[in-house]
Short mmCIF file of C-alpha atoms in Angstrom, two decimals:
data_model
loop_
_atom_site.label_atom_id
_atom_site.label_comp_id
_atom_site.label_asym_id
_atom_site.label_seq_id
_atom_site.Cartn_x
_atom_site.Cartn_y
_atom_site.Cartn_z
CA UNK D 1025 -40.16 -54.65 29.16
CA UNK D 1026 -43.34 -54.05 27.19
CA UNK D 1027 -43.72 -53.04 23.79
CA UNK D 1028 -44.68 -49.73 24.25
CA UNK D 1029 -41.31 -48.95 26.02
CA UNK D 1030 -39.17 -50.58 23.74
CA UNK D 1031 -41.02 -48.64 20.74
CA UNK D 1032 -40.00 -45.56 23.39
CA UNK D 1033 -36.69 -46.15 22.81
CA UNK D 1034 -36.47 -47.30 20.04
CA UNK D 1035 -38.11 -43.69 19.00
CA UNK D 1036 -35.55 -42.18 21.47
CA UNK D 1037 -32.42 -43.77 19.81
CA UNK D 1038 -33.39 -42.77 16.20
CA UNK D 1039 -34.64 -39.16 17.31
CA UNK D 1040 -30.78 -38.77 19.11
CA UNK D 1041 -29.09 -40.23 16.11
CA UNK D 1042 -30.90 -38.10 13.81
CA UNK D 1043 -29.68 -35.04 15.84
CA UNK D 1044 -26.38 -35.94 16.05
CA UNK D 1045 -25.73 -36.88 12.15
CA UNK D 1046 -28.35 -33.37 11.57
CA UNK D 1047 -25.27 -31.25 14.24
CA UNK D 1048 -22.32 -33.32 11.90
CA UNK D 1049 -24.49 -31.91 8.84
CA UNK D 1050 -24.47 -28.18 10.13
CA UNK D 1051 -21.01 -28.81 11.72
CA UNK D 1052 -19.54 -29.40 8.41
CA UNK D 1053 -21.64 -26.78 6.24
CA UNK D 1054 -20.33 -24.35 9.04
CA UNK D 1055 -16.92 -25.13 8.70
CA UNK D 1056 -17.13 -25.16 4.76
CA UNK D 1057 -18.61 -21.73 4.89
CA UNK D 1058 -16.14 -20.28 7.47
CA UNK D 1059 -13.34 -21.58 4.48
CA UNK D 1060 -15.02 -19.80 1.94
CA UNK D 1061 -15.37 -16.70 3.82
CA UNK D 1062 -11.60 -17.16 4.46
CA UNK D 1063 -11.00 -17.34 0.87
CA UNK D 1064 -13.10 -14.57 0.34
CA UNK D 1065 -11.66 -12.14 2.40
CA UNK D 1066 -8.18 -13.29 1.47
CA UNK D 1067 -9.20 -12.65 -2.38
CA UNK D 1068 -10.58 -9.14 -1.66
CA UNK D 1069 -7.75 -8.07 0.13
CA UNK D 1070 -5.09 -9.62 -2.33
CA UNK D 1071 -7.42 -7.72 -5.05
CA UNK D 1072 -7.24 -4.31 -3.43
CA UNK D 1073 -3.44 -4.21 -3.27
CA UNK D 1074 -3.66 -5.22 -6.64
CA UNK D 1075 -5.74 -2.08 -7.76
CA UNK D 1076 -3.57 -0.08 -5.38
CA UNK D 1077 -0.61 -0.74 -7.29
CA UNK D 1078 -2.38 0.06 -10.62
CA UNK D 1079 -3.93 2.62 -9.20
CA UNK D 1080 -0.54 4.64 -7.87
CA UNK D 1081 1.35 2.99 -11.80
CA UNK D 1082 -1.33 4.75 -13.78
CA UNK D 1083 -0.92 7.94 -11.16
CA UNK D 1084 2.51 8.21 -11.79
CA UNK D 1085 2.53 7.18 -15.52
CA UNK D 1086 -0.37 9.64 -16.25
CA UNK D 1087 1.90 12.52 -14.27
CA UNK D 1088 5.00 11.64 -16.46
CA UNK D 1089 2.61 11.80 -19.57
CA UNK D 1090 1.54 15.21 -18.65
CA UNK D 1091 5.32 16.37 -18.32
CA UNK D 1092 5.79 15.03 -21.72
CA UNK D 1093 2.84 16.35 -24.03
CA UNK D 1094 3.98 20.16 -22.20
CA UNK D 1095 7.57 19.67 -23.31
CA UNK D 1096 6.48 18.47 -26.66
CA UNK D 1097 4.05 21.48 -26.74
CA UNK D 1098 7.74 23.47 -26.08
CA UNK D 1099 9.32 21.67 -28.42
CA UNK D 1100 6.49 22.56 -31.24
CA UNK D 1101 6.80 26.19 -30.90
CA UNK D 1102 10.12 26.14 -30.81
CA UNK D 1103 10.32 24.30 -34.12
CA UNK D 1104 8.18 26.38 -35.48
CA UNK D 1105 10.61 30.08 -34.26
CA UNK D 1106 13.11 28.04 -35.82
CA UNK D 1107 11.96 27.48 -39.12
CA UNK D 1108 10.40 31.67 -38.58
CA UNK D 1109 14.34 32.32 -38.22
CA UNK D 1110 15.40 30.20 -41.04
CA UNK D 1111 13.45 31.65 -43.79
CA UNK D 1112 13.83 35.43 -42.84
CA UNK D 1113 17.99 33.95 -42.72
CA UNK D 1114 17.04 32.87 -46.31
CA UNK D 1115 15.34 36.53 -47.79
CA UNK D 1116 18.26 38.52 -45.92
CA UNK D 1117 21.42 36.27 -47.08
CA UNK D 1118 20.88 37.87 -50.68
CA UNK D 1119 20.82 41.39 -49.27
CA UNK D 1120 22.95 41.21 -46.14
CA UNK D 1121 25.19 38.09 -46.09
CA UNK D 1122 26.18 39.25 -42.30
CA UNK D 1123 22.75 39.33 -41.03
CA UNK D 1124 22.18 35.76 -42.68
CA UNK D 1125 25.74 34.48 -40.57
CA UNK D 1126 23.94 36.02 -37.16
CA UNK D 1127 20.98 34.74 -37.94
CA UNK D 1128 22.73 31.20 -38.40
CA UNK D 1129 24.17 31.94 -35.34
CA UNK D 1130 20.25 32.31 -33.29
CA UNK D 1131 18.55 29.40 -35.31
CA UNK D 1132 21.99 27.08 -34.00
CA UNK D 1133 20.64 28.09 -30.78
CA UNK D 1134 17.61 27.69 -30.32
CA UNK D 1135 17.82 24.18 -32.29
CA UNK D 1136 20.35 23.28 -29.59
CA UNK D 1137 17.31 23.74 -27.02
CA UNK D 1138 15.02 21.97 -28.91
CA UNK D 1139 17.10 19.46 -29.36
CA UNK D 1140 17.61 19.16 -25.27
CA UNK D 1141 13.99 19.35 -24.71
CA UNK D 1142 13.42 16.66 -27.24
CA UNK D 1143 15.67 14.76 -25.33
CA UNK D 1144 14.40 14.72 -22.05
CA UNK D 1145 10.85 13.93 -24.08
CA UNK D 1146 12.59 10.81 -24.88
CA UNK D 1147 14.53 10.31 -21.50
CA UNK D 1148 10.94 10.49 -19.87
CA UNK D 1149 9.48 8.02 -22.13
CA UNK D 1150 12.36 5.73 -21.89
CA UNK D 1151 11.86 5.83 -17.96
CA UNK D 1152 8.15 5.50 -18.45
CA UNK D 1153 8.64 1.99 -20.03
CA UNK D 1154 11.25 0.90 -17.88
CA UNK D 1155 9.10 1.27 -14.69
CA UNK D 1156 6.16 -0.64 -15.52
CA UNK D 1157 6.15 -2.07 -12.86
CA UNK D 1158 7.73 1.00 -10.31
CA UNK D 1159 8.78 0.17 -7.05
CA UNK D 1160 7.66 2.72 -4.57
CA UNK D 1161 9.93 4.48 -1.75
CA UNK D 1162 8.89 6.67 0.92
CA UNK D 1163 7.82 9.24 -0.55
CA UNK D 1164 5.40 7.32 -2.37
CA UNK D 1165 3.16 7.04 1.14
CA UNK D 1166 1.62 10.18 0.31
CA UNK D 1167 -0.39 8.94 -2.81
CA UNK D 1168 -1.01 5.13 -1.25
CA UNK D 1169 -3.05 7.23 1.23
CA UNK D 1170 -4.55 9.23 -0.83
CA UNK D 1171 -5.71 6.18 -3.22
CA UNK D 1172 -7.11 4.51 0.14
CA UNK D 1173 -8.73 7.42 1.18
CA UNK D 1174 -10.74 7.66 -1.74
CA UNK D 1175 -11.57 3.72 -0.89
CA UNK D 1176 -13.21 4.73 1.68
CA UNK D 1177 -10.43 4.42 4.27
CA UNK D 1178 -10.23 7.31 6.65
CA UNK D 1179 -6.17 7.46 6.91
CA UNK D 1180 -4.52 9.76 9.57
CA UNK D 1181 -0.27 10.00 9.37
CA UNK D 1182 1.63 11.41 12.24
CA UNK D 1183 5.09 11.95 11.89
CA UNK D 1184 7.86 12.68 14.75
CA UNK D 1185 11.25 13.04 15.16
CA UNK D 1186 13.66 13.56 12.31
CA UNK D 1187 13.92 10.82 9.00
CA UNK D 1188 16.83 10.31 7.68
CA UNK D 1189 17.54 8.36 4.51
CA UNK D 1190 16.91 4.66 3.83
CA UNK D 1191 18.32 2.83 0.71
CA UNK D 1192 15.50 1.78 -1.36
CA UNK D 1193 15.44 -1.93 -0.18
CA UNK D 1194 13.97 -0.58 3.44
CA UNK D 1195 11.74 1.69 2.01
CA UNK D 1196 10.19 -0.78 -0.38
CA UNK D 1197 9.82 -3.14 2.85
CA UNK D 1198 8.16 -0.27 5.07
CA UNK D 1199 6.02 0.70 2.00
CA UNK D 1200 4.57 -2.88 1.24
CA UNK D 1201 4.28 -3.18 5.36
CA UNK D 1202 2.10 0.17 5.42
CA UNK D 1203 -0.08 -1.28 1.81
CA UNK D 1204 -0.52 -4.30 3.57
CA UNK D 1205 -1.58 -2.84 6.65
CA UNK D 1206 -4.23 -0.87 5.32
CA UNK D 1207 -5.73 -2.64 3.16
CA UNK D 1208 -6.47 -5.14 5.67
CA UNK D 1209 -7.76 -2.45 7.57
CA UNK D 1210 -10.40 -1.44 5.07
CA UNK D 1211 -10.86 -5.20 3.91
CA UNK D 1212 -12.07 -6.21 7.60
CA UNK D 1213 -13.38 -2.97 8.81
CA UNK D 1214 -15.03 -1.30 5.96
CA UNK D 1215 -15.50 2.36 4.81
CA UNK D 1216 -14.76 5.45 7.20
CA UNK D 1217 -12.30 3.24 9.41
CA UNK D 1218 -10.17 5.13 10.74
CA UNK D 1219 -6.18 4.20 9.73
CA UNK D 1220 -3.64 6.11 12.01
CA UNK D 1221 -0.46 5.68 10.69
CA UNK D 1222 2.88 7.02 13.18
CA UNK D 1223 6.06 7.63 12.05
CA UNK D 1224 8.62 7.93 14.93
CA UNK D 1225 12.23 8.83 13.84
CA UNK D 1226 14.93 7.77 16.74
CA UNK D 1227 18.55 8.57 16.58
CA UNK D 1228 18.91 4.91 15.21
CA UNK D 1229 15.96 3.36 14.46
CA UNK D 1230 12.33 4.00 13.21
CA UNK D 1231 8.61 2.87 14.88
CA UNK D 1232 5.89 2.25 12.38
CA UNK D 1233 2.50 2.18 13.89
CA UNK D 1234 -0.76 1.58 12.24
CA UNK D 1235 -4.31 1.83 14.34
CA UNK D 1236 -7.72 1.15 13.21
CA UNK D 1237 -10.91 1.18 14.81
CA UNK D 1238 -12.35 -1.18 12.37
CA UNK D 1239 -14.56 -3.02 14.95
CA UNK D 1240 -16.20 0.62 15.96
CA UNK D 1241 -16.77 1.44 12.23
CA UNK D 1242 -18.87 -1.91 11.90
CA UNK D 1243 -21.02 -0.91 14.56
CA UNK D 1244 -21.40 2.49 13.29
CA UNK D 1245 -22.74 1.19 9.66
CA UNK D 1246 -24.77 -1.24 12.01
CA UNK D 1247 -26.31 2.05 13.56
CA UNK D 1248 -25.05 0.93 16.99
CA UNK D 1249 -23.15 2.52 19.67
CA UNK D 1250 -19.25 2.40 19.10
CA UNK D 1251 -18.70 2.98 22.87
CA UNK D 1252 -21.39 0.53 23.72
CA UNK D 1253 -19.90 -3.41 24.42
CA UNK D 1254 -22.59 -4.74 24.61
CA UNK D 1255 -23.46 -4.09 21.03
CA UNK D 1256 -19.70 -4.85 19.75
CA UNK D 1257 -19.76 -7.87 21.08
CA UNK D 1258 -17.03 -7.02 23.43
CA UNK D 1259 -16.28 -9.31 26.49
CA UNK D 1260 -13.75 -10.16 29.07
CA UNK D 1261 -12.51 -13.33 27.01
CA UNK D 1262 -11.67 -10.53 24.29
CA UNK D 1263 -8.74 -9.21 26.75
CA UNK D 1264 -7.54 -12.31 27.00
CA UNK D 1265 -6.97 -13.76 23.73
CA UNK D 1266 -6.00 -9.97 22.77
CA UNK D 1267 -3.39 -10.84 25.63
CA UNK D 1268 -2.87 -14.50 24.61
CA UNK D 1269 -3.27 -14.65 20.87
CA UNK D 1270 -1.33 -13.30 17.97
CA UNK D 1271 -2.90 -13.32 14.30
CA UNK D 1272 -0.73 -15.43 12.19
CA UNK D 1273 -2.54 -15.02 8.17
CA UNK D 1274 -0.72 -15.32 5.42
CA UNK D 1275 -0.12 -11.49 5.28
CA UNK D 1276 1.00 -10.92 8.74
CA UNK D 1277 3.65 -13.74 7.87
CA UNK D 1278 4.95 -12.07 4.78
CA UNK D 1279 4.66 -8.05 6.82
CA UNK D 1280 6.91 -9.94 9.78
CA UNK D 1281 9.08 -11.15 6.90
CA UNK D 1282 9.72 -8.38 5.07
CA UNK D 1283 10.79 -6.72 9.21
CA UNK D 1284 12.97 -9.26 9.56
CA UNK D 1285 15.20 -8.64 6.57
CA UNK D 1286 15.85 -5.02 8.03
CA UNK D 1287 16.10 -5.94 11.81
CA UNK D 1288 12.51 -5.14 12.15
CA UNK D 1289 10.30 -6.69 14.93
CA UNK D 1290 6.66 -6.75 14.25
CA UNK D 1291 3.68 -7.14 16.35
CA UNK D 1292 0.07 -7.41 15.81
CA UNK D 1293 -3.04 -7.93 18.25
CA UNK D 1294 -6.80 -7.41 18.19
CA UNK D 1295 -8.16 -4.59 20.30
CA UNK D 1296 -11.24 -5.34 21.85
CA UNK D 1297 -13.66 -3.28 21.27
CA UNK D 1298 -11.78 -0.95 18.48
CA UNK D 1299 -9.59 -2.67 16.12
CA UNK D 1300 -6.29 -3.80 15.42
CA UNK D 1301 -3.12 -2.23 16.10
CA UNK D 1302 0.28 -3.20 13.75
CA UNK D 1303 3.74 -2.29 15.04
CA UNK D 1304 7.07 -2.93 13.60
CA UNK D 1305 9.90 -1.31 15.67
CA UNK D 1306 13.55 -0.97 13.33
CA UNK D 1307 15.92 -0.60 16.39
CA UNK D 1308 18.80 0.16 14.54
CA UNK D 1309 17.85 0.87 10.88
CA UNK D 1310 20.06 3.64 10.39
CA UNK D 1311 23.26 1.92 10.61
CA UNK D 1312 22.14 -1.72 9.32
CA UNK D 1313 20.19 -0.59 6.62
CA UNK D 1314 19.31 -2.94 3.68
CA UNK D 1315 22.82 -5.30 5.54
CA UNK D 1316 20.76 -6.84 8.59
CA UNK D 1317 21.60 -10.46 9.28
CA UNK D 1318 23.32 -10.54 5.95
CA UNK D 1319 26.84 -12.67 5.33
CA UNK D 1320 29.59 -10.26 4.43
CA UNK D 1321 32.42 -11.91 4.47
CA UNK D 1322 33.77 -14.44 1.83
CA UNK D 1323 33.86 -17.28 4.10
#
């Protein structure tokens, strides 16, 4: 072999090895960033149901404040009739000590109301510091969408059949299900995605459904076509893993946990070309509510 081919391949072997550590090199700094990003998103979303929750506390304790400066408001002016009452009591005891007794008689009264409205002033502040930290029910729903519409979430609720009541246990679970749910939604698809959220009562049970085209609203703010797949990056191997796959993050864990407890089954898939779609189905939360899979006897 002469020199000039061994140089050759010698060139050769170093020019291969340098690619190969160079892919290892961009191999790794891929991987590390993918982590991050992973982190990243995690973070955001764990930081938007943070501000959620401090967002609906300061909602509710800024509602119960309200209720309590108009009661003390009350409770001023009625003072002040009171002590109107007592001194004309005073100036017509030495003329009339009859009108003076009646008079007693009024200012009893209307202290007695004062006294009640004063009352619930301090029953309101009392519950004020004991819920802190409030749990949410149900009914709560209404504001949680209201906070994440003004995020930038475009939230649509649908409601059939007929509710019945849930002890607080369930609704808590549903609620941090639904919070969950959509804050993903606007972590991974951004403003104006589209959240539709379905209520379906049965005679037994309860569907929760949430929908987002989160995958469309990136290609909107991208200035693309929505209904284009080409330019969502939507292929035939996206049916399949839709079909094959099943997200299992941290928060889909804790959502299927939080089912579970009630007899809930929860399921969660990518749809190509739109979004992602949450379900959790309660078959029979009516009658095992807050007691599914749960012990009961002493043995």
């Amino acid at each position: 072999m002469s020199a000039n081919a061994v140089m050759l391949v010698a060139s050769l072997a170093a020019a291969s090895l340098v690619l190969i550590v160079l892919a290892i090199v961009l191999l790794v700094a891929w991987l590390r960033a993918r982590s991050v990003a992973r982190r990243t998103a995690f973070d955001r979303a764990a930081a938007e149901r943070q501000r959620i929750d401090l967002e609906l506390g300061l909602a509710e304790q800024t509602g119960r404040l309200r209720i309590i400066r108009e009661l003390h408001e009350v409770s001023v002016h009625s003072l002040s009739v009171i002590i109107s009452q007592a001194d004309g009591a005073r100036y017509a005891a030495t003329a009339d000590p009859s009108a003076a007794a009646r008079a007693a008689a009024v200012i009893a009264e209307s202290a007695r109301s004062t006294l009640g409205d004063l009352r619930r002033v301090m029953g309101m502040a009392r519950e004020g510091e004991a819920s802190a930290a409030p749990q949410p029910r149900l009914k709560s729903t209404r504001e949680l969408f209201s906070v994440m519409r003004d995020s930038g979430l475009d939230v649509v609720f649908e409601e059939a059949g007929e509710p019945f009541d849930l002890q607080q246990g369930a609704e808590l679970a549903i609620y941090r299900i639904l919070q969950e749910a959509l804050a993903n939604a606007l972590s991974y698809g951004g403003p104006q995605t589209e959240a539709r959220v379905t209520f379906t009562w049965g005679a037994e049970g309860l569907h929760v459904k949430v929908d987002d085209d989160g995958i469309r609203s990136s290609a909107r703010r991208e200035g693309l076509d929505p209904n284009d797949a080409s330019a969502v990056g939507y292929t035939i191997d996206d049916d399949l893993k839709a079909l094959t796959d099943e997200p299992t993050g941290l928060g889909i864990r804790e959502m299927r946990a939080r089912a579970e407890l009630y007899g809930g089954i929860l399921t969660a898939s990518t749809v190509p070309g739109v979004g992602f779609s949450l379900s959790v189905v309660f078959p029979a939360l009516r009658f095992h509510n807050g007691v599914h899979g749960v012990k009961l006897d002493r043995s």
